[in-house]
Amino acid sequence: MKGRIHSIETFGTVDGPGIRFVLFMQGCALQCQFCHNPDTWDTEGGKQVTVDEIIGELEPYLEYYRRSGGGITVTGGEPTLQASFVAQLFRECKRRYGLHTALDSSGFCEPNHAEELMEATDLVLLDLKQMNKARHETLTGQPNDRIHRFANWLSEHRKPVWIRHVLIPGITDSFEDLYALGSFIGTMRNVQKIELLPYHRMGIYKWQQLNKAYPLEGVPAPSEREVERAWGIVQSGIAASHGKLNLELEDRVELT
């Protein structure tokens, strides 16, 4: 079996616990206006590789991953588009080295398509981009019904999840949207951490290289005060729907 990949990072520190081997898969069904890797969208792009070839790229750095409590994270693009390949890769990483496995996903996936993959996944980094259906479709090109089904399935099966949400001024930072995000998180029974990720503009050059107009031109990164405000609203939504949620709130500055 072969998978189609975009790129590899051997020393990732923001995509799960510890130091991680990060594999970027090729292909995505969403076209997010803030995407920092639009070159991953094309399902025919990238290069084809085998699981053994990926293992060969990973092996020289095993001690870093083991000693740091890290492992392998597969991201994209959208890795669930190649669920069987990623499942096989995760199984091999566990069988050979006992590595921790993490999947960074938009959740735009029907649960029955990902069951095999979920069996080999220790942690899901779930990107909840916008809770309002219409605004989600404007932002990503797709509605969010499938994402909510997948999130609910993860909760029902107690699959450990870190929630990720990109804070974009004027796009995802309204009281209504942030409160709805918190309320949704509060209904989940498997959330270990929330990462509120301030929007950045570091991927604009890739849009330029692809001769694509950048949809969020002129949108600034949020200030520290705006991030703090957002945290307060998300937490109030959590409290209203759950009362109390035992998790870690973490603020990351960059997406990788």
Coordinates of N, CA and C in Angstrom, one line a residue:
M1 N 0.8 -1.2 0.0 CA 0.0 0.0 0.0 C 0.9 1.2 0.0
K2 N 0.5 2.2 -0.8 CA 1.2 3.5 -0.8 C 0.3 4.6 -0.4
G3 N 0.9 5.6 0.2 CA 0.2 6.8 0.6 C 0.8 8.0 -0.2
R4 N 0.0 9.1 -0.3 CA 0.5 10.3 -1.0 C 0.8 11.3 0.1
I5 N 2.1 11.8 0.2 CA 2.5 12.7 1.3 C 2.9 14.0 0.7
H6 N 2.9 15.0 1.5 CA 3.3 16.4 1.1 C 4.8 16.6 1.6
S7 N 5.0 16.4 2.9 CA 6.3 16.7 3.5 C 6.5 16.0 4.9
I8 N 7.7 16.1 5.4 CA 8.0 15.5 6.7 C 8.7 16.5 7.6
E9 N 8.4 16.5 8.9 CA 9.2 17.3 9.9 C 9.7 16.3 10.9
T10 N 10.9 16.3 11.2 CA 11.5 15.3 12.1 C 11.6 15.7 13.6
F11 N 11.4 17.0 13.8 CA 11.6 17.5 15.2 C 10.4 18.4 15.6
G12 N 9.2 17.9 15.5 CA 8.0 18.7 15.8 C 7.8 18.8 17.3
T13 N 7.4 20.0 17.8 CA 7.2 20.2 19.2 C 5.8 20.8 19.5
V14 N 4.9 21.0 18.5 CA 3.6 21.6 18.8 C 2.5 20.8 18.3
D15 N 2.7 19.5 17.9 CA 1.6 18.7 17.4 C 1.5 17.4 18.2
G16 N 1.3 17.6 19.5 CA 1.1 16.5 20.4 C 2.2 16.5 21.5
P17 N 2.2 15.6 22.4 CA 3.2 15.6 23.5 C 4.6 15.3 23.0
G18 N 5.6 15.9 23.7 CA 7.0 15.5 23.4 C 7.5 16.0 22.0
I19 N 8.6 15.4 21.7 CA 9.2 15.7 20.3 C 8.6 14.6 19.4
R20 N 8.2 15.1 18.2 CA 7.5 14.2 17.3 C 7.9 14.2 15.9
F21 N 7.8 13.1 15.2 CA 7.9 13.0 13.8 C 6.6 13.4 13.2
V22 N 6.5 14.4 12.4 CA 5.3 14.9 11.8 C 5.2 14.7 10.3
L23 N 4.2 13.9 9.9 CA 4.0 13.6 8.5 C 2.8 14.3 8.0
F24 N 3.1 15.1 6.9 CA 2.0 15.9 6.3 C 1.5 15.1 5.1
M25 N 0.2 14.7 5.2 CA -0.4 14.0 4.1 C -0.9 15.0 3.0
Q26 N -1.0 14.4 1.8 CA -1.5 15.3 0.6 C -3.0 15.1 0.4
G27 N -3.7 16.2 0.2 CA -5.1 16.1 -0.1 C -6.0 16.6 1.0
C28 N -7.0 17.4 0.7 CA -7.9 17.9 1.7 C -9.2 18.3 1.0
A29 N -10.3 17.9 1.7 CA -11.6 18.3 1.2 C -12.1 19.7 1.6
L30 N -11.4 20.3 2.5 CA -11.7 21.7 2.9 C -10.7 22.6 2.2
Q31 N -11.1 23.8 2.0 CA -10.2 24.9 1.5 C -10.4 26.1 2.4
C32 N -9.8 26.0 3.6 CA -9.9 27.0 4.6 C -9.2 28.3 4.1
Q33 N -9.9 29.4 4.4 CA -9.4 30.7 3.9 C -8.1 31.1 4.6
F34 N -7.9 30.5 5.8 CA -6.6 30.9 6.5 C -5.6 29.8 6.4
C35 N -5.8 28.8 5.5 CA -4.9 27.7 5.4 C -3.4 28.1 5.2
H36 N -2.5 27.5 6.0 CA -1.1 27.9 5.8 C -0.4 26.8 4.9
N37 N -1.1 25.8 4.4 CA -0.6 24.8 3.5 C -1.5 24.5 2.4
P38 N -1.9 25.6 1.6 CA -2.8 25.3 0.5 C -2.2 24.4 -0.6
D39 N -0.9 24.2 -0.6 CA -0.3 23.3 -1.5 C -0.6 21.8 -1.2
T40 N -1.3 21.6 0.0 CA -1.6 20.2 0.3 C -3.0 19.8 -0.2
W41 N -3.8 20.8 -0.8 CA -5.2 20.5 -1.1 C -5.3 19.5 -2.2
D42 N -4.5 19.6 -3.3 CA -4.6 18.7 -4.5 C -4.3 17.3 -4.1
T43 N -5.3 16.4 -4.3 CA -5.2 15.0 -4.0 C -4.2 14.3 -4.9
E44 N -3.8 14.9 -6.0 CA -2.9 14.3 -7.0 C -1.5 14.8 -6.8
G45 N -1.3 15.7 -5.9 CA 0.0 16.3 -5.7 C 0.9 15.5 -4.8
G46 N 2.0 16.1 -4.3 CA 2.9 15.4 -3.4 C 3.6 14.2 -4.1
K47 N 4.0 13.2 -3.2 CA 4.7 12.0 -3.8 C 4.2 10.8 -3.1
Q48 N 4.2 9.7 -3.8 CA 3.8 8.4 -3.2 C 4.9 7.7 -2.5
V49 N 4.6 7.2 -1.3 CA 5.6 6.5 -0.5 C 4.9 5.2 0.1
T50 N 5.8 4.3 0.6 CA 5.3 3.1 1.3 C 5.5 3.4 2.8
V51 N 4.8 2.5 3.6 CA 5.0 2.6 5.1 C 6.5 2.4 5.5
D52 N 7.1 1.4 4.8 CA 8.5 1.2 5.1 C 9.4 2.4 4.8
E53 N 9.1 3.1 3.8 CA 9.9 4.3 3.5 C 9.7 5.4 4.6
I54 N 8.5 5.5 5.1 CA 8.3 6.5 6.2 C 9.0 6.0 7.5
I55 N 8.9 4.7 7.7 CA 9.6 4.2 8.9 C 11.1 4.4 8.8
G56 N 11.7 4.3 7.6 CA 13.1 4.6 7.4 C 13.5 6.0 7.7
E57 N 12.5 7.0 7.4 CA 12.8 8.4 7.7 C 12.7 8.6 9.2
L58 N 11.9 7.9 9.9 CA 11.7 8.1 11.3 C 12.8 7.5 12.2
E59 N 13.3 6.3 11.8 CA 14.2 5.5 12.7 C 15.4 6.3 13.2
P60 N 16.1 7.1 12.5 CA 17.2 7.8 13.0 C 17.0 8.7 14.2
Y61 N 15.7 9.0 14.4 CA 15.4 10.0 15.5 C 14.6 9.3 16.6
L62 N 14.6 8.0 16.7 CA 13.7 7.3 17.6 C 14.0 7.7 19.1
E63 N 15.3 7.8 19.4 CA 15.6 8.1 20.8 C 15.1 9.5 21.3
Y64 N 15.1 10.5 20.4 CA 14.5 11.8 20.7 C 13.0 11.6 21.0
Y65 N 12.3 10.8 20.2 CA 10.9 10.7 20.4 C 10.6 9.9 21.7
R66 N 11.3 8.8 22.0 CA 11.1 8.0 23.1 C 11.5 8.8 24.4
R67 N 12.6 9.4 24.5 CA 13.1 10.1 25.7 C 12.2 11.3 26.1
S68 N 11.6 11.9 25.1 CA 10.7 13.1 25.3 C 9.3 12.7 25.6
G69 N 8.9 11.5 25.5 CA 7.5 11.1 25.6 C 6.7 11.5 24.3
G70 N 7.4 11.6 23.2 CA 6.8 12.0 22.0 C 6.3 10.8 21.1
G71 N 6.4 10.9 19.8 CA 5.9 9.9 18.9 C 5.8 10.4 17.5
I72 N 4.7 9.9 16.9 CA 4.5 10.3 15.5 C 3.1 11.0 15.4
T73 N 3.0 12.1 14.7 CA 1.8 12.8 14.4 C 1.6 12.8 12.9
V74 N 0.4 12.5 12.4 CA 0.1 12.6 11.0 C -1.0 13.7 10.8
T75 N -0.6 14.6 10.0 CA -1.5 15.8 9.7 C -1.7 16.0 8.2
G76 N -1.9 17.2 7.8 CA -2.2 17.3 6.3 C -2.1 18.8 5.9
G77 N -2.9 19.0 4.9 CA -4.0 18.2 4.3 C -4.9 17.5 5.4
E78 N -5.6 16.5 4.9 CA -6.5 15.8 5.8 C -6.2 14.3 5.8
P79 N -5.6 13.8 6.8 CA -5.1 12.4 6.8 C -6.1 11.4 6.8
T80 N -7.4 11.7 7.2 CA -8.4 10.7 7.1 C -8.8 10.3 5.7
L81 N -8.4 11.2 4.7 CA -8.7 10.8 3.3 C -7.9 9.6 2.9
Q82 N -6.8 9.3 3.6 CA -5.9 8.1 3.4 C -5.9 7.3 4.7
A83 N -7.1 7.0 5.2 CA -7.2 6.4 6.5 C -6.5 5.0 6.6
S84 N -6.6 4.2 5.6 CA -6.1 2.9 5.6 C -4.5 2.9 5.6
F85 N -4.0 3.8 4.9 CA -2.5 4.0 4.9 C -2.0 4.4 6.2
V86 N -2.7 5.5 6.8 CA -2.2 6.0 8.1 C -2.4 4.9 9.2
A87 N -3.5 4.2 9.1 CA -3.7 3.1 10.1 C -2.6 2.1 10.0
Q88 N -2.2 1.7 8.8 CA -1.1 0.7 8.7 C 0.2 1.3 9.2
L89 N 0.5 2.6 8.9 CA 1.7 3.2 9.4 C 1.7 3.3 11.0
F90 N 0.5 3.7 11.6 CA 0.4 3.7 13.0 C 0.7 2.3 13.6
R91 N 0.0 1.3 13.0 CA 0.2 0.0 13.6 C 1.7 -0.5 13.6
E92 N 2.4 -0.2 12.5 CA 3.8 -0.5 12.4 C 4.6 0.3 13.4
C93 N 4.3 1.5 13.6 CA 5.1 2.3 14.6 C 4.9 1.8 16.0
K94 N 3.7 1.3 16.3 CA 3.4 0.7 17.6 C 4.1 -0.7 17.7
R95 N 3.9 -1.5 16.7 CA 4.5 -2.9 16.7 C 6.0 -2.9 16.8
R96 N 6.6 -2.0 16.1 CA 8.1 -2.0 16.0 C 8.7 -1.3 17.2
Y97 N 8.1 -0.1 17.6 CA 8.8 0.8 18.5 C 7.9 1.2 19.7
G98 N 6.6 0.8 19.7 CA 5.8 1.3 20.8 C 5.5 2.8 20.8
L99 N 5.6 3.4 19.7 CA 5.4 4.9 19.6 C 4.0 5.3 19.9
H100 N 3.9 6.5 20.5 CA 2.6 7.2 20.7 C 2.2 7.7 19.3
T101 N 0.9 7.6 19.0 CA 0.4 8.0 17.7 C -0.6 9.1 17.9
A102 N -0.6 10.2 17.1 CA -1.5 11.3 17.1 C -2.0 11.6 15.7
L103 N -3.2 11.9 15.6 CA -3.8 12.3 14.3 C -4.3 13.7 14.4
D104 N -3.8 14.6 13.5 CA -4.3 16.0 13.5 C -5.3 16.1 12.3
S105 N -6.6 16.3 12.7 CA -7.7 16.2 11.7 C -8.7 17.3 11.8
S106 N -9.3 17.7 10.7 CA -10.4 18.6 10.7 C -11.7 17.9 11.2
G107 N -11.6 16.6 11.2 CA -12.9 15.9 11.6 C -13.8 15.7 10.4
F108 N -13.5 16.2 9.2 CA -14.4 16.1 8.1 C -14.3 14.6 7.6
C109 N -14.9 13.7 8.3 CA -14.8 12.3 8.0 C -15.9 11.6 8.7
E110 N -16.6 10.6 8.0 CA -17.6 9.8 8.6 C -16.9 8.8 9.5
P111 N -17.5 8.6 10.7 CA -16.9 7.8 11.7 C -16.6 6.3 11.2
N112 N -17.5 5.8 10.4 CA -17.3 4.4 9.9 C -16.1 4.3 9.0
H113 N -15.7 5.4 8.4 CA -14.5 5.4 7.5 C -13.2 5.3 8.3
A114 N -13.3 5.8 9.5 CA -12.0 5.9 10.3 C -11.9 4.9 11.5
E115 N -12.8 4.0 11.6 CA -12.7 3.1 12.7 C -11.4 2.3 12.8
E116 N -10.9 1.8 11.7 CA -9.6 1.1 11.7 C -8.5 2.0 12.1
L117 N -8.5 3.2 11.7 CA -7.5 4.2 12.0 C -7.6 4.6 13.5
M118 N -8.8 4.7 14.0 CA -8.9 5.1 15.4 C -8.4 4.1 16.3
E119 N -8.5 2.8 15.9 CA -8.0 1.7 16.8 C -6.5 1.8 17.0
A120 N -5.8 2.4 16.0 CA -4.3 2.6 16.1 C -3.9 4.0 16.5
T121 N -4.9 4.8 16.9 CA -4.6 6.2 17.2 C -4.7 6.4 18.7
D122 N -3.7 7.0 19.3 CA -3.7 7.3 20.8 C -4.4 8.6 21.1
L123 N -4.2 9.6 20.2 CA -4.7 10.9 20.5 C -5.1 11.6 19.2
V124 N -6.3 12.3 19.2 CA -6.8 13.1 18.1 C -6.6 14.5 18.4
L125 N -5.9 15.3 17.5 CA -5.9 16.7 17.6 C -7.0 17.2 16.7
L126 N -8.1 17.6 17.2 CA -9.3 17.9 16.4 C -9.5 19.4 16.2
D127 N -9.4 19.8 15.0 CA -9.5 21.3 14.6 C -11.0 21.7 14.4
L128 N -11.5 22.3 15.4 CA -12.9 22.9 15.3 C -12.8 24.3 14.8
K129 N -13.1 24.6 13.6 CA -12.8 25.9 13.0 C -13.9 26.9 13.2
Q130 N -15.1 26.5 13.1 CA -16.2 27.5 13.3 C -17.5 26.6 13.6
M131 N -18.2 27.0 14.7 CA -19.4 26.2 15.1 C -20.6 26.5 14.3
N132 N -20.8 27.7 13.8 CA -21.9 28.1 13.0 C -21.8 27.4 11.6
K133 N -22.9 26.7 11.2 CA -22.8 26.0 9.9 C -22.6 26.8 8.7
A134 N -23.3 27.9 8.6 CA -23.2 28.8 7.4 C -21.8 29.4 7.4
R135 N -21.4 29.9 8.5 CA -20.1 30.6 8.6 C -18.9 29.6 8.4
H136 N -19.2 28.4 8.8 CA -18.1 27.3 8.6 C -18.0 27.1 7.1
E137 N -19.1 27.0 6.4 CA -19.1 26.8 5.0 C -18.4 27.9 4.2
T138 N -18.7 29.1 4.6 CA -18.0 30.3 4.0 C -16.5 30.2 4.3
L139 N -16.1 29.8 5.5 CA -14.7 29.8 5.8 C -13.9 28.7 5.2
T140 N -14.6 27.5 5.1 CA -13.9 26.3 4.6 C -14.3 25.7 3.3
G141 N -15.5 26.1 2.8 CA -16.0 25.5 1.6 C -16.9 24.3 1.9
Q142 N -17.1 23.9 3.1 CA -17.9 22.8 3.5 C -18.7 23.1 4.7
P143 N -19.9 22.4 4.9 CA -20.6 22.5 6.1 C -19.9 21.7 7.2
N144 N -20.4 21.9 8.5 CA -19.7 21.2 9.6 C -20.5 20.0 10.2
D145 N -21.6 19.6 9.6 CA -22.3 18.5 10.1 C -21.5 17.2 10.3
R146 N -20.7 16.9 9.3 CA -19.9 15.7 9.4 C -18.8 15.8 10.5
I147 N -18.3 17.0 10.7 CA -17.3 17.2 11.7 C -17.9 17.0 13.1
H148 N -19.2 17.5 13.3 CA -19.8 17.3 14.6 C -20.1 15.9 14.8
R149 N -20.5 15.1 13.8 CA -20.8 13.7 14.0 C -19.5 13.0 14.4
F150 N -18.4 13.3 13.8 CA -17.1 12.7 14.1 C -16.7 13.0 15.5
A151 N -16.8 14.3 15.9 CA -16.5 14.7 17.3 C -17.3 14.0 18.3
N152 N -18.6 13.8 18.0 CA -19.5 13.1 18.9 C -19.1 11.6 19.0
W153 N -18.7 11.1 17.9 CA -18.3 9.7 17.9 C -17.1 9.5 18.8
L154 N -16.1 10.4 18.6 CA -14.9 10.3 19.4 C -15.2 10.4 20.9
S155 N -16.2 11.3 21.2 CA -16.6 11.4 22.6 C -17.2 10.2 23.2
E156 N -18.1 9.6 22.4 CA -18.8 8.4 22.8 C -17.8 7.2 23.0
H157 N -16.8 7.2 22.2 CA -15.8 6.1 22.3 C -14.6 6.5 23.2
R158 N -14.7 7.6 23.9 CA -13.7 8.1 24.8 C -12.3 8.1 24.2
K159 N -12.2 8.5 23.0 CA -10.9 8.7 22.3 C -10.3 10.0 22.8
P160 N -9.1 10.0 23.4 CA -8.5 11.2 23.9 C -8.4 12.3 22.8
V161 N -8.8 13.5 23.1 CA -8.8 14.6 22.1 C -8.2 15.8 22.7
W162 N -7.4 16.5 21.9 CA -7.1 17.9 22.1 C -7.9 18.7 21.1
I163 N -8.6 19.7 21.6 CA -9.3 20.6 20.7 C -8.4 21.8 20.2
R164 N -8.4 22.0 19.0 CA -7.7 23.2 18.4 C -8.7 24.1 17.7
H165 N -8.5 25.4 17.9 CA -9.3 26.4 17.3 C -8.5 27.6 17.0
V166 N -8.5 28.0 15.7 CA -7.8 29.2 15.3 C -8.6 30.5 15.5
L167 N -8.1 31.4 16.3 CA -8.8 32.6 16.6 C -8.4 33.7 15.5
I168 N -9.4 34.0 14.7 CA -9.3 35.0 13.6 C -10.1 36.2 13.9
P169 N -9.5 37.4 14.0 CA -10.3 38.6 14.3 C -11.4 38.8 13.2
G170 N -12.6 39.0 13.7 CA -13.7 39.3 12.8 C -14.2 38.1 12.0
I171 N -13.6 36.9 12.2 CA -14.1 35.7 11.5 C -14.5 34.6 12.5
T172 N -13.7 34.3 13.5 CA -14.1 33.3 14.5 C -14.0 33.7 15.9
D173 N -14.0 35.1 16.2 CA -13.8 35.6 17.5 C -15.1 36.3 18.1
S174 N -16.2 36.1 17.5 CA -17.4 36.8 18.1 C -17.8 36.0 19.4
F175 N -18.5 36.7 20.2 CA -19.0 36.1 21.5 C -19.8 34.9 21.2
E176 N -20.7 35.0 20.2 CA -21.6 33.9 19.9 C -20.8 32.7 19.4
D177 N -19.8 32.9 18.6 CA -19.1 31.7 18.1 C -18.2 31.1 19.1
L178 N -17.6 31.9 20.0 CA -16.7 31.3 21.0 C -17.5 30.7 22.1
Y179 N -18.7 31.2 22.4 CA -19.5 30.6 23.5 C -20.1 29.3 23.0
A180 N -20.4 29.2 21.7 CA -20.9 28.0 21.1 C -19.8 26.9 21.1
L181 N -18.6 27.4 20.8 CA -17.5 26.4 20.8 C -17.3 25.8 22.2
G182 N -17.3 26.7 23.3 CA -17.2 26.2 24.6 C -18.3 25.3 25.0
S183 N -19.5 25.7 24.6 CA -20.7 24.8 24.9 C -20.6 23.4 24.3
F184 N -20.1 23.4 23.1 CA -19.9 22.1 22.4 C -18.9 21.3 23.1
I185 N -17.7 21.9 23.4 CA -16.7 21.2 24.1 C -17.2 20.7 25.5
G186 N -18.0 21.4 26.1 CA -18.5 21.0 27.4 C -19.4 19.8 27.4
T187 N -19.9 19.4 26.2 CA -20.7 18.2 26.1 C -19.8 17.0 25.8
M188 N -18.6 17.2 25.5 CA -17.7 16.1 25.2 C -17.1 15.5 26.4
R189 N -16.8 14.2 26.4 CA -16.4 13.5 27.6 C -14.9 13.0 27.4
N190 N -14.2 13.5 26.5 CA -12.9 13.0 26.2 C -11.8 14.1 25.9
V191 N -12.1 15.3 26.2 CA -11.2 16.4 25.9 C -10.2 16.6 27.0
Q192 N -8.9 16.5 26.6 CA -7.8 16.6 27.6 C -7.2 18.0 27.6
K193 N -7.3 18.7 26.5 CA -6.6 20.0 26.3 C -7.3 20.8 25.3
I194 N -7.3 22.2 25.4 CA -7.8 23.1 24.4 C -6.6 23.9 24.0
E195 N -6.4 24.0 22.7 CA -5.3 24.9 22.1 C -6.0 26.0 21.3
L196 N -6.0 27.2 21.9 CA -6.6 28.4 21.2 C -5.4 29.0 20.4
L197 N -5.4 28.9 19.1 CA -4.3 29.2 18.2 C -4.5 30.6 17.6
P198 N -3.7 31.6 18.0 CA -3.9 32.9 17.3 C -3.6 32.8 15.8
Y199 N -4.5 33.3 15.0 CA -4.3 33.4 13.5 C -2.9 34.1 13.2
H200 N -2.2 33.5 12.2 CA -1.0 34.2 11.7 C -1.0 34.2 10.2
R201 N -0.1 35.0 9.6 CA -0.1 35.2 8.2 C 1.1 34.6 7.5
M202 N 1.8 33.6 8.2 CA 3.1 33.1 7.7 C 2.9 32.2 6.4
G203 N 1.7 31.8 6.1 CA 1.6 30.9 5.0 C 1.1 31.7 3.7
I204 N 1.1 33.0 3.8 CA 0.6 33.8 2.6 C 1.4 33.5 1.4
Y205 N 2.8 33.4 1.6 CA 3.7 33.2 0.4 C 3.3 32.0 -0.4
K206 N 2.7 31.0 0.3 CA 2.3 29.8 -0.5 C 1.2 30.1 -1.4
W207 N 0.2 30.9 -0.9 CA -0.9 31.3 -1.8 C -0.3 32.1 -3.0
Q208 N 0.7 32.9 -2.8 CA 1.3 33.7 -3.9 C 2.0 32.8 -4.9
Q209 N 2.7 31.8 -4.3 CA 3.4 30.8 -5.2 C 2.4 30.0 -6.1
L210 N 1.2 29.8 -5.6 CA 0.1 29.1 -6.3 C -0.7 30.0 -7.2
N211 N -0.4 31.3 -7.2 CA -1.2 32.3 -7.9 C -2.6 32.3 -7.4
K212 N -2.8 32.2 -6.1 CA -4.2 32.2 -5.5 C -4.3 33.5 -4.7
A213 N -5.5 34.2 -4.9 CA -5.7 35.4 -4.1 C -6.0 34.9 -2.6
Y214 N -5.3 35.6 -1.7 CA -5.4 35.3 -0.3 C -6.7 35.9 0.3
P215 N -7.7 35.1 0.7 CA -9.0 35.6 1.1 C -9.0 36.5 2.3
L216 N -8.1 36.4 3.2 CA -8.1 37.1 4.5 C -7.0 38.2 4.4
E217 N -6.7 38.7 3.3 CA -5.8 39.9 3.2 C -6.3 41.0 4.0
G218 N -5.4 41.5 4.8 CA -5.7 42.7 5.7 C -6.2 42.3 7.1
V219 N -6.5 41.0 7.3 CA -6.9 40.6 8.6 C -5.7 40.5 9.5
P220 N -5.7 41.1 10.7 CA -4.5 41.1 11.6 C -4.5 39.9 12.5
A221 N -3.4 39.6 13.0 CA -3.3 38.6 14.1 C -3.9 39.2 15.4
P222 N -4.6 38.4 16.2 CA -5.2 38.9 17.4 C -4.2 39.3 18.4
S223 N -4.5 40.3 19.2 CA -3.6 40.8 20.3 C -3.7 39.8 21.5
E224 N -2.8 40.0 22.4 CA -2.8 39.1 23.6 C -4.1 39.4 24.4
R225 N -4.6 40.6 24.4 CA -5.8 40.9 25.1 C -7.0 40.2 24.5
E226 N -7.0 40.2 23.1 CA -8.1 39.5 22.4 C -8.1 38.0 22.7
V227 N -6.9 37.4 22.8 CA -6.8 36.0 23.1 C -7.3 35.7 24.5
E228 N -7.0 36.6 25.4 CA -7.5 36.4 26.8 C -9.0 36.5 26.9
R229 N -9.5 37.5 26.1 CA -11.0 37.6 26.1 C -11.6 36.4 25.5
A230 N -11.0 35.8 24.5 CA -11.6 34.6 23.9 C -11.6 33.5 24.8
W231 N -10.5 33.3 25.6 CA -10.4 32.2 26.6 C -11.6 32.3 27.6
G232 N -11.8 33.6 28.0 CA -12.9 33.8 29.0 C -14.3 33.3 28.5
I233 N -14.5 33.7 27.2 CA -15.8 33.3 26.6 C -15.9 31.8 26.4
V234 N -14.9 31.2 25.9 CA -14.9 29.7 25.7 C -15.1 29.0 27.0
Q235 N -14.4 29.4 28.1 CA -14.6 28.8 29.4 C -16.0 29.0 29.9
S236 N -16.6 30.2 29.7 CA -18.0 30.4 30.1 C -18.9 29.5 29.4
G237 N -18.7 29.2 28.1 CA -19.5 28.2 27.4 C -19.4 26.8 28.0
I238 N -18.2 26.5 28.3 CA -17.9 25.1 28.9 C -18.6 25.0 30.2
A239 N -18.5 26.0 31.0 CA -19.1 26.0 32.4 C -20.6 25.9 32.3
A240 N -21.2 26.6 31.3 CA -22.7 26.6 31.2 C -23.2 25.2 30.8
S241 N -22.5 24.5 29.9 CA -23.0 23.2 29.5 C -22.5 22.0 30.3
H242 N -21.4 22.2 31.1 CA -20.8 21.1 31.8 C -20.7 21.3 33.3
G243 N -20.6 22.6 33.6 CA -20.3 22.9 35.0 C -18.8 23.0 35.3
K244 N -18.1 22.0 35.0 CA -16.6 22.0 35.2 C -16.0 21.0 34.3
L245 N -14.9 21.3 33.7 CA -14.2 20.4 32.8 C -12.8 20.2 33.2
N246 N -12.4 19.0 33.5 CA -11.0 18.8 34.0 C -10.1 18.7 32.8
L247 N -9.5 19.8 32.4 CA -8.6 19.8 31.3 C -7.6 20.9 31.4
E248 N -6.6 20.9 30.5 CA -5.6 21.9 30.5 C -5.9 22.9 29.4
L249 N -5.9 24.1 29.7 CA -6.0 25.2 28.7 C -4.7 25.7 28.3
E250 N -4.4 25.6 27.0 CA -3.1 26.0 26.5 C -3.2 26.9 25.3
D251 N -2.3 27.9 25.3 CA -2.3 29.0 24.3 C -1.1 28.8 23.4
R252 N -1.2 28.4 22.2 CA -0.1 28.3 21.3 C -0.1 29.4 20.3
V253 N 1.1 29.9 20.0 CA 1.3 31.1 19.2 C 1.3 30.7 17.7
E254 N 1.9 29.5 17.3 CA 2.1 29.2 15.9 C 1.4 27.9 15.6
L255 N 1.0 27.8 14.3 CA 0.6 26.5 13.7 C 1.8 26.0 13.0
T256 N 2.0 24.7 13.0 CA 3.1 24.1 12.3 C 2.6 23.1 11.2

